[in-house]
Tab-separated table of C-alpha atoms in Angstrom:
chain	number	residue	atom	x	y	z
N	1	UNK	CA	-66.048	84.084	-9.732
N	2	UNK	CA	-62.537	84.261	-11.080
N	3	UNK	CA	-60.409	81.541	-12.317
N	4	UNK	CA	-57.793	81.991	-9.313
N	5	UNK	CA	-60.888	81.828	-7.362
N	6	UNK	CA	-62.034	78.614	-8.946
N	7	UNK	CA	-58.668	76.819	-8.730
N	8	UNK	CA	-58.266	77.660	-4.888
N	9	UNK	CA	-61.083	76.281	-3.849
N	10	UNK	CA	-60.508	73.421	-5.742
N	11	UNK	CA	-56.908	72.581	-4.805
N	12	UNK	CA	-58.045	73.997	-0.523
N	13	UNK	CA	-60.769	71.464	-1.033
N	14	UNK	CA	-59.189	68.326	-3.021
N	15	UNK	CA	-55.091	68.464	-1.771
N	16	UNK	CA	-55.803	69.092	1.968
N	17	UNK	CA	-58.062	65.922	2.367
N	18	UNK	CA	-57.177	62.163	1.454
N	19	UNK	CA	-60.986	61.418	0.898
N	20	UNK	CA	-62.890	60.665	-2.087
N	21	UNK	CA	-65.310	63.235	-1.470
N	22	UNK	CA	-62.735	65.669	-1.027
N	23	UNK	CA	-61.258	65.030	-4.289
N	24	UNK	CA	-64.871	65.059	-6.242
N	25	UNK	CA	-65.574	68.504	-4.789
N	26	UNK	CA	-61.920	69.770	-6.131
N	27	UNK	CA	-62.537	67.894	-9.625
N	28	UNK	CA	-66.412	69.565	-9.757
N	29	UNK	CA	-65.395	73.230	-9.097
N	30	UNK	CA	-62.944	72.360	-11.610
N	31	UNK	CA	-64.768	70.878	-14.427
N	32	UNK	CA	-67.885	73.711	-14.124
N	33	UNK	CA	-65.326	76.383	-14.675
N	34	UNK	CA	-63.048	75.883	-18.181
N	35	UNK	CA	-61.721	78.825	-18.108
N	36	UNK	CA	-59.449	78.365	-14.891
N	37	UNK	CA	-57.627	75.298	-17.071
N	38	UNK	CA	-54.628	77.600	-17.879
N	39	UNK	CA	-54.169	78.685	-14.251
N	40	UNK	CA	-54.709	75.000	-13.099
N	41	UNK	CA	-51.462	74.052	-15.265
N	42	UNK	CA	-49.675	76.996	-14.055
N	43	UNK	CA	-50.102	76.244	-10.543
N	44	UNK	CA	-49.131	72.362	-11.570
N	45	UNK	CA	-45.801	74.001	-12.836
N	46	UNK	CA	-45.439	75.606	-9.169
N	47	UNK	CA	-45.737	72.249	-7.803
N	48	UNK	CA	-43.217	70.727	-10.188
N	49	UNK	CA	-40.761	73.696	-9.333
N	50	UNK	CA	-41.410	73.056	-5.314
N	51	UNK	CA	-40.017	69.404	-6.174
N	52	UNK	CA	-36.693	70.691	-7.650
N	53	UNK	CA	-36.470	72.530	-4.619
N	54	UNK	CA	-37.081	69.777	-2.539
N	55	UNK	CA	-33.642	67.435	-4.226
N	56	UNK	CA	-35.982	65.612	-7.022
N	57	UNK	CA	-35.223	65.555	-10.663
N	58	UNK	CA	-37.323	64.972	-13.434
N	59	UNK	CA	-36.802	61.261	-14.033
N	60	UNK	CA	-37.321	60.670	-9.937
N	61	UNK	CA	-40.828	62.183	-10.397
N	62	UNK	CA	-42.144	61.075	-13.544
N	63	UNK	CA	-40.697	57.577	-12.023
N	64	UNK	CA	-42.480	58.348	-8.880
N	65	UNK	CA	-45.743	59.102	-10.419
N	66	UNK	CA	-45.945	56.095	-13.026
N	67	UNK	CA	-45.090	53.704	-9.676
N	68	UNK	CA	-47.925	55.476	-8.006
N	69	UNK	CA	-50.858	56.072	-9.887
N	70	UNK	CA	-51.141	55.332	-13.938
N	71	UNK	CA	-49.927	56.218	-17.271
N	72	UNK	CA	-52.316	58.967	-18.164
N	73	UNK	CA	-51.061	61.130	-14.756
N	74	UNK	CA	-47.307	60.470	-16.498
N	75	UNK	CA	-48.318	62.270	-19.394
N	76	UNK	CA	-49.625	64.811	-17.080
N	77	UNK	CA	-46.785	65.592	-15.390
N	78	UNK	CA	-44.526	64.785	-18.203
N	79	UNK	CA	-46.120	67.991	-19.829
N	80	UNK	CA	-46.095	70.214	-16.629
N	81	UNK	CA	-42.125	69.526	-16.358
N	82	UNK	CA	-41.526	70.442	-20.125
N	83	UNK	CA	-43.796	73.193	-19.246
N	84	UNK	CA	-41.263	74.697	-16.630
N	85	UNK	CA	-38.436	73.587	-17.716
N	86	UNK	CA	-38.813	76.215	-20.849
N	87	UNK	CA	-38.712	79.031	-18.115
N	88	UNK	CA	-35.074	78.379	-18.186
N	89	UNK	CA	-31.817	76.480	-18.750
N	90	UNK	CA	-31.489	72.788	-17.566
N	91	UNK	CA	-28.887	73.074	-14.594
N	92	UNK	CA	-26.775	70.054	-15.345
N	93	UNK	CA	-26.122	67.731	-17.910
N	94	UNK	CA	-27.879	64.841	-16.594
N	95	UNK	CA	-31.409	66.927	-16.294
N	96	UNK	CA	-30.873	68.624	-19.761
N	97	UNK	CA	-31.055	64.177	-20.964
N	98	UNK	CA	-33.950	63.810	-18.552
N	99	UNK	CA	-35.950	66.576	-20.136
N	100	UNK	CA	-34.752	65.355	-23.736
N	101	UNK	CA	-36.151	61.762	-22.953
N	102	UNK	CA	-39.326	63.340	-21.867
N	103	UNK	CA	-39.678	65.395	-25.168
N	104	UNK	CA	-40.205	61.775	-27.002
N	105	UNK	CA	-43.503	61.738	-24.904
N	106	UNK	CA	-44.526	64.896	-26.425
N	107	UNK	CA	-47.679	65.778	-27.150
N	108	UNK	CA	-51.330	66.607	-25.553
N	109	UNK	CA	-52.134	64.101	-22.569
N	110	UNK	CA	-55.202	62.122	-23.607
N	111	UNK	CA	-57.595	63.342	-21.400
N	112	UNK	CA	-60.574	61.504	-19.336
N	113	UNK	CA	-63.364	60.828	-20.968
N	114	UNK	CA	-65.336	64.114	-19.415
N	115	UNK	CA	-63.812	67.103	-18.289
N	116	UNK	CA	-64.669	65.930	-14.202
N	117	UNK	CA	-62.226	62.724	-15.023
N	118	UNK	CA	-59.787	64.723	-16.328
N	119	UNK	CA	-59.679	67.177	-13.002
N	120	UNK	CA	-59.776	64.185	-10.737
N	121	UNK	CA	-56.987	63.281	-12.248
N	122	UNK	CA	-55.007	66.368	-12.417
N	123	UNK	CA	-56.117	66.995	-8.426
N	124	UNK	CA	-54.258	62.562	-7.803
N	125	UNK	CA	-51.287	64.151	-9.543
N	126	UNK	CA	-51.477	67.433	-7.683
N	127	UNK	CA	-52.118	65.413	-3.765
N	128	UNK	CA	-48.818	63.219	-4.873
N	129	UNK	CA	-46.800	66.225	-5.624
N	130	UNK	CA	-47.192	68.354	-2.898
N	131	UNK	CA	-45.889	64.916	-0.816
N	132	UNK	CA	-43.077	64.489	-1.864
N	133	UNK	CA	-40.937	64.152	0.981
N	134	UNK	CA	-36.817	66.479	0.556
N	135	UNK	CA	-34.369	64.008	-1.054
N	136	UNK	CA	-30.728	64.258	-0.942
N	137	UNK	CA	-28.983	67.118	-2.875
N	138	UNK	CA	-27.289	65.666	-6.053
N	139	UNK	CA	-24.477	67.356	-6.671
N	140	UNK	CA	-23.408	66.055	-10.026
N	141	UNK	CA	-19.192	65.200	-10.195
N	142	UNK	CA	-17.233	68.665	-11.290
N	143	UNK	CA	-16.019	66.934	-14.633
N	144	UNK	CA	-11.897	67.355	-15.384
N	145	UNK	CA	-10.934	70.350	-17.474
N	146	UNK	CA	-9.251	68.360	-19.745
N	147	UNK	CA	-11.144	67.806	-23.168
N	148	UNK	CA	-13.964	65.152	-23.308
N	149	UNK	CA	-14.532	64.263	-26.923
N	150	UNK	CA	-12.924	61.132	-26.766
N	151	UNK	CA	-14.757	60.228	-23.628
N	152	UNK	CA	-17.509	60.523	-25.858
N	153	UNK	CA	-16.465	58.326	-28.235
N	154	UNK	CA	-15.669	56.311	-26.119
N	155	UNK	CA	-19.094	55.993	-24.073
N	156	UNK	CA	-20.868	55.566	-27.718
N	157	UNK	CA	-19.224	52.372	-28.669
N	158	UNK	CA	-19.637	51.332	-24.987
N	159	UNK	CA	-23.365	51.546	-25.512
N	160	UNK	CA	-23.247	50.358	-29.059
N	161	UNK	CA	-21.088	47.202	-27.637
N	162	UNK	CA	-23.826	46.728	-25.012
N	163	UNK	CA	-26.886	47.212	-27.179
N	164	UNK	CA	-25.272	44.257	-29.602
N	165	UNK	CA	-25.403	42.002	-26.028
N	166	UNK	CA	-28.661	42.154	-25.465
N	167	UNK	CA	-30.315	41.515	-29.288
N	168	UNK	CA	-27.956	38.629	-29.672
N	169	UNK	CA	-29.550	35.269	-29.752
N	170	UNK	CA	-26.081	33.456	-29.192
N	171	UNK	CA	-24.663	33.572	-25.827
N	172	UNK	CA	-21.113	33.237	-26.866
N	173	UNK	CA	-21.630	36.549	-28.628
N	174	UNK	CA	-22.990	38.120	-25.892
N	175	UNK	CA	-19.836	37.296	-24.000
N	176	UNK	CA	-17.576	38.547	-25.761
N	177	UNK	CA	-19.598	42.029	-26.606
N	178	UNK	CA	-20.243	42.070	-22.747
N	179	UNK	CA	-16.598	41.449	-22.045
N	180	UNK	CA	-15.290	44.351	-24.839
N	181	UNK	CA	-17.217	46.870	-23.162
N	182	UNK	CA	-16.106	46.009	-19.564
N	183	UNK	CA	-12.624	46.577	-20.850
N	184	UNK	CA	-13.661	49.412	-22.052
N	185	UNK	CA	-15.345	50.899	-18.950
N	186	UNK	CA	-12.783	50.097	-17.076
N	187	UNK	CA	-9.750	51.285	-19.249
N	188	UNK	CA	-11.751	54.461	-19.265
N	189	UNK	CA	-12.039	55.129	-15.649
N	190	UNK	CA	-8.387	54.320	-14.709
N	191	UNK	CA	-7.407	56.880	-17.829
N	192	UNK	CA	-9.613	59.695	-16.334
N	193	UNK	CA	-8.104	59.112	-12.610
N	194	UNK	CA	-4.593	59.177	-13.921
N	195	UNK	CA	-5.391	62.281	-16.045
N	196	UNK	CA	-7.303	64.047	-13.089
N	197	UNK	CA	-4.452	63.445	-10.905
N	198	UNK	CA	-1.501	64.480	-13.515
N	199	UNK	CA	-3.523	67.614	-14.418
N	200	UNK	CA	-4.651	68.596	-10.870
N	201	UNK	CA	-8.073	69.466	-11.736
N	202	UNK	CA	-9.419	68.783	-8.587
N	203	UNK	CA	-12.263	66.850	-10.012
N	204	UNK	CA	-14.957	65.192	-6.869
N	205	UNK	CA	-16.879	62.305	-6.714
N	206	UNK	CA	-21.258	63.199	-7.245
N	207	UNK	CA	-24.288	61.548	-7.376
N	208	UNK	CA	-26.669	59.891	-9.907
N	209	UNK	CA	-30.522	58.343	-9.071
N	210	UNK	CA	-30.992	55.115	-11.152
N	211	UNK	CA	-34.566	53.591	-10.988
N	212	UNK	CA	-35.108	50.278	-9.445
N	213	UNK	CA	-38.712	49.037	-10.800
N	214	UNK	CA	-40.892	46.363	-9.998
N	215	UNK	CA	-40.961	43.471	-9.862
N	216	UNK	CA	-38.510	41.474	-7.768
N	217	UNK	CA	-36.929	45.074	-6.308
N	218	UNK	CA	-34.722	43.575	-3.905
N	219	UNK	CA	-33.002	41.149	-5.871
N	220	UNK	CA	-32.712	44.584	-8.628
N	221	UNK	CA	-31.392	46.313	-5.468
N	222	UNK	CA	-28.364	43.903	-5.331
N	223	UNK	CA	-27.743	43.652	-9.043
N	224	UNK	CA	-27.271	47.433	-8.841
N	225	UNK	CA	-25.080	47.006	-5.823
N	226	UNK	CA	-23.256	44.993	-7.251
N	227	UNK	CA	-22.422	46.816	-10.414
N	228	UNK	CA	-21.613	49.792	-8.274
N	229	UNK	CA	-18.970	48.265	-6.263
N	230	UNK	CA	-16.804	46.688	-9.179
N	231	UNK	CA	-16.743	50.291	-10.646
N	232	UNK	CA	-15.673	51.981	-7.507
N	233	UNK	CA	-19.146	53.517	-6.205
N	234	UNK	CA	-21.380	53.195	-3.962
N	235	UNK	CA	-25.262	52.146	-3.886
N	236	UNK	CA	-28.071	53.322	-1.531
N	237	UNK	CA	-31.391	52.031	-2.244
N	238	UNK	CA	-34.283	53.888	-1.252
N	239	UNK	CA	-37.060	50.990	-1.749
N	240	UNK	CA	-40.167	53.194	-1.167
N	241	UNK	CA	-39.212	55.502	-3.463
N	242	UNK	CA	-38.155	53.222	-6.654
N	243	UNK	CA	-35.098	54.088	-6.975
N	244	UNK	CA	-30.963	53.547	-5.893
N	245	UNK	CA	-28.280	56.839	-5.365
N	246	UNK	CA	-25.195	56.123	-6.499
N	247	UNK	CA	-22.233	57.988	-5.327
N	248	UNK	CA	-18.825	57.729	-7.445
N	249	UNK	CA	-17.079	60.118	-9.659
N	250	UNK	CA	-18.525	60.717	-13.365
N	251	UNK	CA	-16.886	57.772	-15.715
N	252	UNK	CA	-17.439	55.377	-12.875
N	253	UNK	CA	-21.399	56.863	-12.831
N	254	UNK	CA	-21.614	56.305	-16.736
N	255	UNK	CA	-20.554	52.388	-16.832
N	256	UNK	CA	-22.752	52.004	-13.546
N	257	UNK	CA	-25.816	53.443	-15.624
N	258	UNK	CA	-24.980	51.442	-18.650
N	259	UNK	CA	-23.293	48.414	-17.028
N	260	UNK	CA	-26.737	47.946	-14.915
N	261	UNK	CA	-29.756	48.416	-17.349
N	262	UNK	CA	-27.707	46.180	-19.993
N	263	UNK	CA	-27.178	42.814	-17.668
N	264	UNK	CA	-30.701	43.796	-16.302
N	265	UNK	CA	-32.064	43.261	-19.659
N	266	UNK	CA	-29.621	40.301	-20.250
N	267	UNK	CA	-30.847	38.961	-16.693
N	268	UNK	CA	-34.035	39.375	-17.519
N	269	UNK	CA	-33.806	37.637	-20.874
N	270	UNK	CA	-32.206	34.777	-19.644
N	271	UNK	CA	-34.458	33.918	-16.783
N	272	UNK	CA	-37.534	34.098	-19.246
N	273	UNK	CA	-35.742	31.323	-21.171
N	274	UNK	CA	-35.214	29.307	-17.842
N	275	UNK	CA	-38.700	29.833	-16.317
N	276	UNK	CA	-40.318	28.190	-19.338
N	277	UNK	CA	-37.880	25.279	-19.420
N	278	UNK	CA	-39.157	24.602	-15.555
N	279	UNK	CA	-42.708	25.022	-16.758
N	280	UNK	CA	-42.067	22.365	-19.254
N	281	UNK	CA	-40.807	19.932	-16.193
N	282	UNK	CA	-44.460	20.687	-14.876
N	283	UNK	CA	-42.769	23.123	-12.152
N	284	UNK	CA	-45.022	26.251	-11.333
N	285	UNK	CA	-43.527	28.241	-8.795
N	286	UNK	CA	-43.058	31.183	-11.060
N	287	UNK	CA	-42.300	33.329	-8.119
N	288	UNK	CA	-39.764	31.961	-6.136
N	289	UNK	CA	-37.918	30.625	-8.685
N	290	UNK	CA	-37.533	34.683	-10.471
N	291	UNK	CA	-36.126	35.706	-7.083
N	292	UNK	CA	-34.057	33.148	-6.462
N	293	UNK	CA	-32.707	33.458	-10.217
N	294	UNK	CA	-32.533	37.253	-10.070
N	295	UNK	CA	-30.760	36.819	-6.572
N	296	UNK	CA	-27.914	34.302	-7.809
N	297	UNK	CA	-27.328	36.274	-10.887
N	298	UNK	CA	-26.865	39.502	-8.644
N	299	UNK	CA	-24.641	37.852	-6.787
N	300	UNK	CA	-22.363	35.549	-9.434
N	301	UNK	CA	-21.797	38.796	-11.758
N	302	UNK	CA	-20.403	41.144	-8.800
N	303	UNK	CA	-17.575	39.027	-8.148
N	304	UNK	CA	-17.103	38.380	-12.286
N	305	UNK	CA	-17.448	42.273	-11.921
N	306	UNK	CA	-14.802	42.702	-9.204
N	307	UNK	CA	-12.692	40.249	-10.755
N	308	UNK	CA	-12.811	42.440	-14.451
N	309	UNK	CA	-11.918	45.364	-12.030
N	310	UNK	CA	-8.798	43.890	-10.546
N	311	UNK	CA	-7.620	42.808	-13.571
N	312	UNK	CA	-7.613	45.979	-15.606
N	313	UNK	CA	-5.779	47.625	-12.937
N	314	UNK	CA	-3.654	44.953	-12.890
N	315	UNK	CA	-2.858	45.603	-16.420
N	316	UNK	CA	-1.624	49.163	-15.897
N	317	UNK	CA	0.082	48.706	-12.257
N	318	UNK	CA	3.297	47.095	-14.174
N	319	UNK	CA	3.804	50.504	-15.574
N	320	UNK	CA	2.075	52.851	-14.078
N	321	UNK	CA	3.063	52.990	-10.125
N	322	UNK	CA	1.063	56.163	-9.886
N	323	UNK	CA	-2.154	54.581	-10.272
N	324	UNK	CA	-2.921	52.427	-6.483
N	325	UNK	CA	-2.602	55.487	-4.360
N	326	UNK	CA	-4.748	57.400	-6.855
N	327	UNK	CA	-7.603	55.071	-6.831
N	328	UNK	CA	-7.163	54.695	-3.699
N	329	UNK	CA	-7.648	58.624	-2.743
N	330	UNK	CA	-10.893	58.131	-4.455
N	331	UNK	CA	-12.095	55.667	-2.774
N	332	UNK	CA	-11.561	57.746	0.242
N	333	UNK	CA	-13.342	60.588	-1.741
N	334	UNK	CA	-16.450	58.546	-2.539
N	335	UNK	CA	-16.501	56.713	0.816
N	336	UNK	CA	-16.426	60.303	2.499
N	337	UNK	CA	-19.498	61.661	0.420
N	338	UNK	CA	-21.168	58.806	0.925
N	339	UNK	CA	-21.262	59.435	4.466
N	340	UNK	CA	-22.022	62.922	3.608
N	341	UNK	CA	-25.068	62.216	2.305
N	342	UNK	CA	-26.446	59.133	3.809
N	343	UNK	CA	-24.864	59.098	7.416
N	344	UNK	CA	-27.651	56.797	8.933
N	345	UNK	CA	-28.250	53.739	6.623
N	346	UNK	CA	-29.079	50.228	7.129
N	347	UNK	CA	-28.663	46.444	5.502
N	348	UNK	CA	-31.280	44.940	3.535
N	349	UNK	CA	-31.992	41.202	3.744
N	350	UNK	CA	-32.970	39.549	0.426
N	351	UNK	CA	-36.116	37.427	1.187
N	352	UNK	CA	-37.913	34.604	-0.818
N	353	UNK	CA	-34.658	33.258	-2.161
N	354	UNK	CA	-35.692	29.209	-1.501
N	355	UNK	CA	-35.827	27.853	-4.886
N	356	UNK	CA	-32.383	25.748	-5.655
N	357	UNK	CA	-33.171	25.734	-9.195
N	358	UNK	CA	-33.842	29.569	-9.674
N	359	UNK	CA	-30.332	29.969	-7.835
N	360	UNK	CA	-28.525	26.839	-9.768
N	361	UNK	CA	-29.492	28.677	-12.959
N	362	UNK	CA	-29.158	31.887	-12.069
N	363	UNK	CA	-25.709	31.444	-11.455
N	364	UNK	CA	-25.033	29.810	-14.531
N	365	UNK	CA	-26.679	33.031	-16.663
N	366	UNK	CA	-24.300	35.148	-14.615
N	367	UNK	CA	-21.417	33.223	-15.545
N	368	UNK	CA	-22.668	33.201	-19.251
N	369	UNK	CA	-22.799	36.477	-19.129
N	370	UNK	CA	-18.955	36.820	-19.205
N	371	UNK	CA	-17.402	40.598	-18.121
N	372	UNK	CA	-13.495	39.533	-18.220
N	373	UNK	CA	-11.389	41.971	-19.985
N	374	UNK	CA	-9.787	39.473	-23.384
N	375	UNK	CA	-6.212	40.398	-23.948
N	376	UNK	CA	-5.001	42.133	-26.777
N	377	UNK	CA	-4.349	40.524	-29.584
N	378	UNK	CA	-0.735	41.330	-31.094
């Protein structure tokens, strides 16, 4: 029997068929037959290419996959996309950094502890991908043809700015490294309107995927939200799937992505520190209190956020009458993609939010967490 032969069986048999005894059949044919291994990975890549097709990128997936099943079917799959991807160039930016993050897990994936395990487990990864339902089209913002080294520059000290935030121990530190790199962000996204518009480069508002993890999702949901609207985009979460869509032109994408996972991990931080001060009162509810916390924070740093916002344009209006109507003709462009893309969509409500200390505190981390542009000094 040939290899081909081997692996159709085994994929008719196992992928076809939610059952257990399904899948053992697949994973047996499998297992007696090491030769058909190399076509088994090949047909893996097939599936991986079928996804493309389908809207996903390679961070949705291997997000997908670690939310679904376990760490040794992210290796899996983390080698099957490196696999394909070397069958050509990345097609944007943003998946050429996907694929380069994945290269840090590379190496063999540690297989099961019998060659059967291992095809069970290649067959889980196999049933998940050929679900995946179509996704959205991302089409990533046509960047200005003006040059972008100094947005570069600009986008490293951002990051360096926020990385400083969260290893601080000293909130007041924190603040004002939080507070820099707002400035920054949004100095940096009224300079790129003003330059798109001078230069008529025609640039248009895309789409990013930022992952939204467990747990506490909802309350994550908002955060993200929030942090989207103060930077002129917009947020769609898609809660079964893990993950938000966030429509806005490219500088406004960049401070969402950085602006979000670095008060996520200053969030997170500071309601650690809270939760065991209530522990210490001899108060246990663990969960309520997280939500509540997340939930107030989410809430407190979008209108700090909005507030940052204002201000910097405020800053620039004085001498710059050029710059409402531009912002304002993208917003227009972002609202009008957004509807593009998601024309049915529908309001969340954020449950389990009952604990008035989680909320109390919450608050006050959000507030400690200060984004206000400082001004110059002379």
């Amino acid at each position: 029997m040939s290899t081909t032969t081997t692996v159709d069986r085994a994929l008719r048999a196992a992928l076809y068929d939610d059952t257990d005894a399904a899948l053992d059949t697949g994973a047996s044919l499998l297992a007696a037959d090491p030769a058909a291994d190399g076509e088994l990975t090949r047909r893996g890549q097939e599936f991986v290419a079928a996804a493309w097709r389908r809207g996903w990128q390679p961070a949705d997936v291997v997000r997908l996959v670690r939310r679904e099943l376990d760490e040794m079917h992210v290796r899996l799959v983390s080698q099957l996309i490196l696999g394909e991807a070397g069958q050509g160039p990345a097609p944007t930016p943003r998946w050429a950094a996907q694929l380069k993050e994945l290269g840090e897990l590379d190496g063999e994936p540690q297989r099961g502890p019998d060659r059967f395990s291992h095809a069970t487990a290649v067959l889980e990864l196999y049933r998940l991908l050929l679900r995946l339902p179509v996704l959205e089209p991302l089409d990533e913002p046509r960047p200005s043809a003006a040059p972008r080294q100094p947005e570069s520059r600009m986008l490293t000290r951002i990051r360096a700015l926020l990385a400083k935030a969260e290893a601080t121990g000293y909130p007041e530190e924190a603040e004002a490294l939080s507070a820099k790199a707002q400035e920054l962000m949004a100095r940096h996204s009224i300079d790129e309107a003003l330059l798109a518009a001078r230069t008529h480069t025609g640039d248009a508002p895309g789409a990013c995927r930022i992952g939204v993890d467990p747990p506490y999702e909802t309350a994550k949901a908002v955060l993200l939200d929030a942090v989207a609207a103060a930077n002129r985009c917009r947020a769609v979460w898609h809660d079964a799937l893990g993950f938000s869509t966030v429509v806005g032109f490219e500088p406004d994408l960049e401070a969402v992505e950085l602006l979000y996972t670095s008060l996520l991990v200053q969030a997170t931080t500071a309601m650690t520190k809270a939760e065991a001060a209530q522990r210490k009162g001899g108060r246990r509810r663990t969960k309520t209190f997280r939500q509540s916390f997340l939930a107030a924070y989410a809430h407190r740093i979008g209108d700090r956020l909005r507030a940052a916002a204002e201000e910097a344009e405020g800053q620039v209006t004085g001498g710059e009458g050029e710059l409402l109507p531009v912002l304002a003709a993208r917003d227009v462009a972002v609202a009008d993609r957004m509807e593009e893309m998601f024309p049915d969509t529908v309001t969340t409500r954020l449950r389990g939010v009952s604990d008035a200390a989680g909320w109390e505190q919450g608050a006050a981390a959000a507030d400690r967490a200060q984004v206000t542009g400082r001004p110059r000094l002379p």
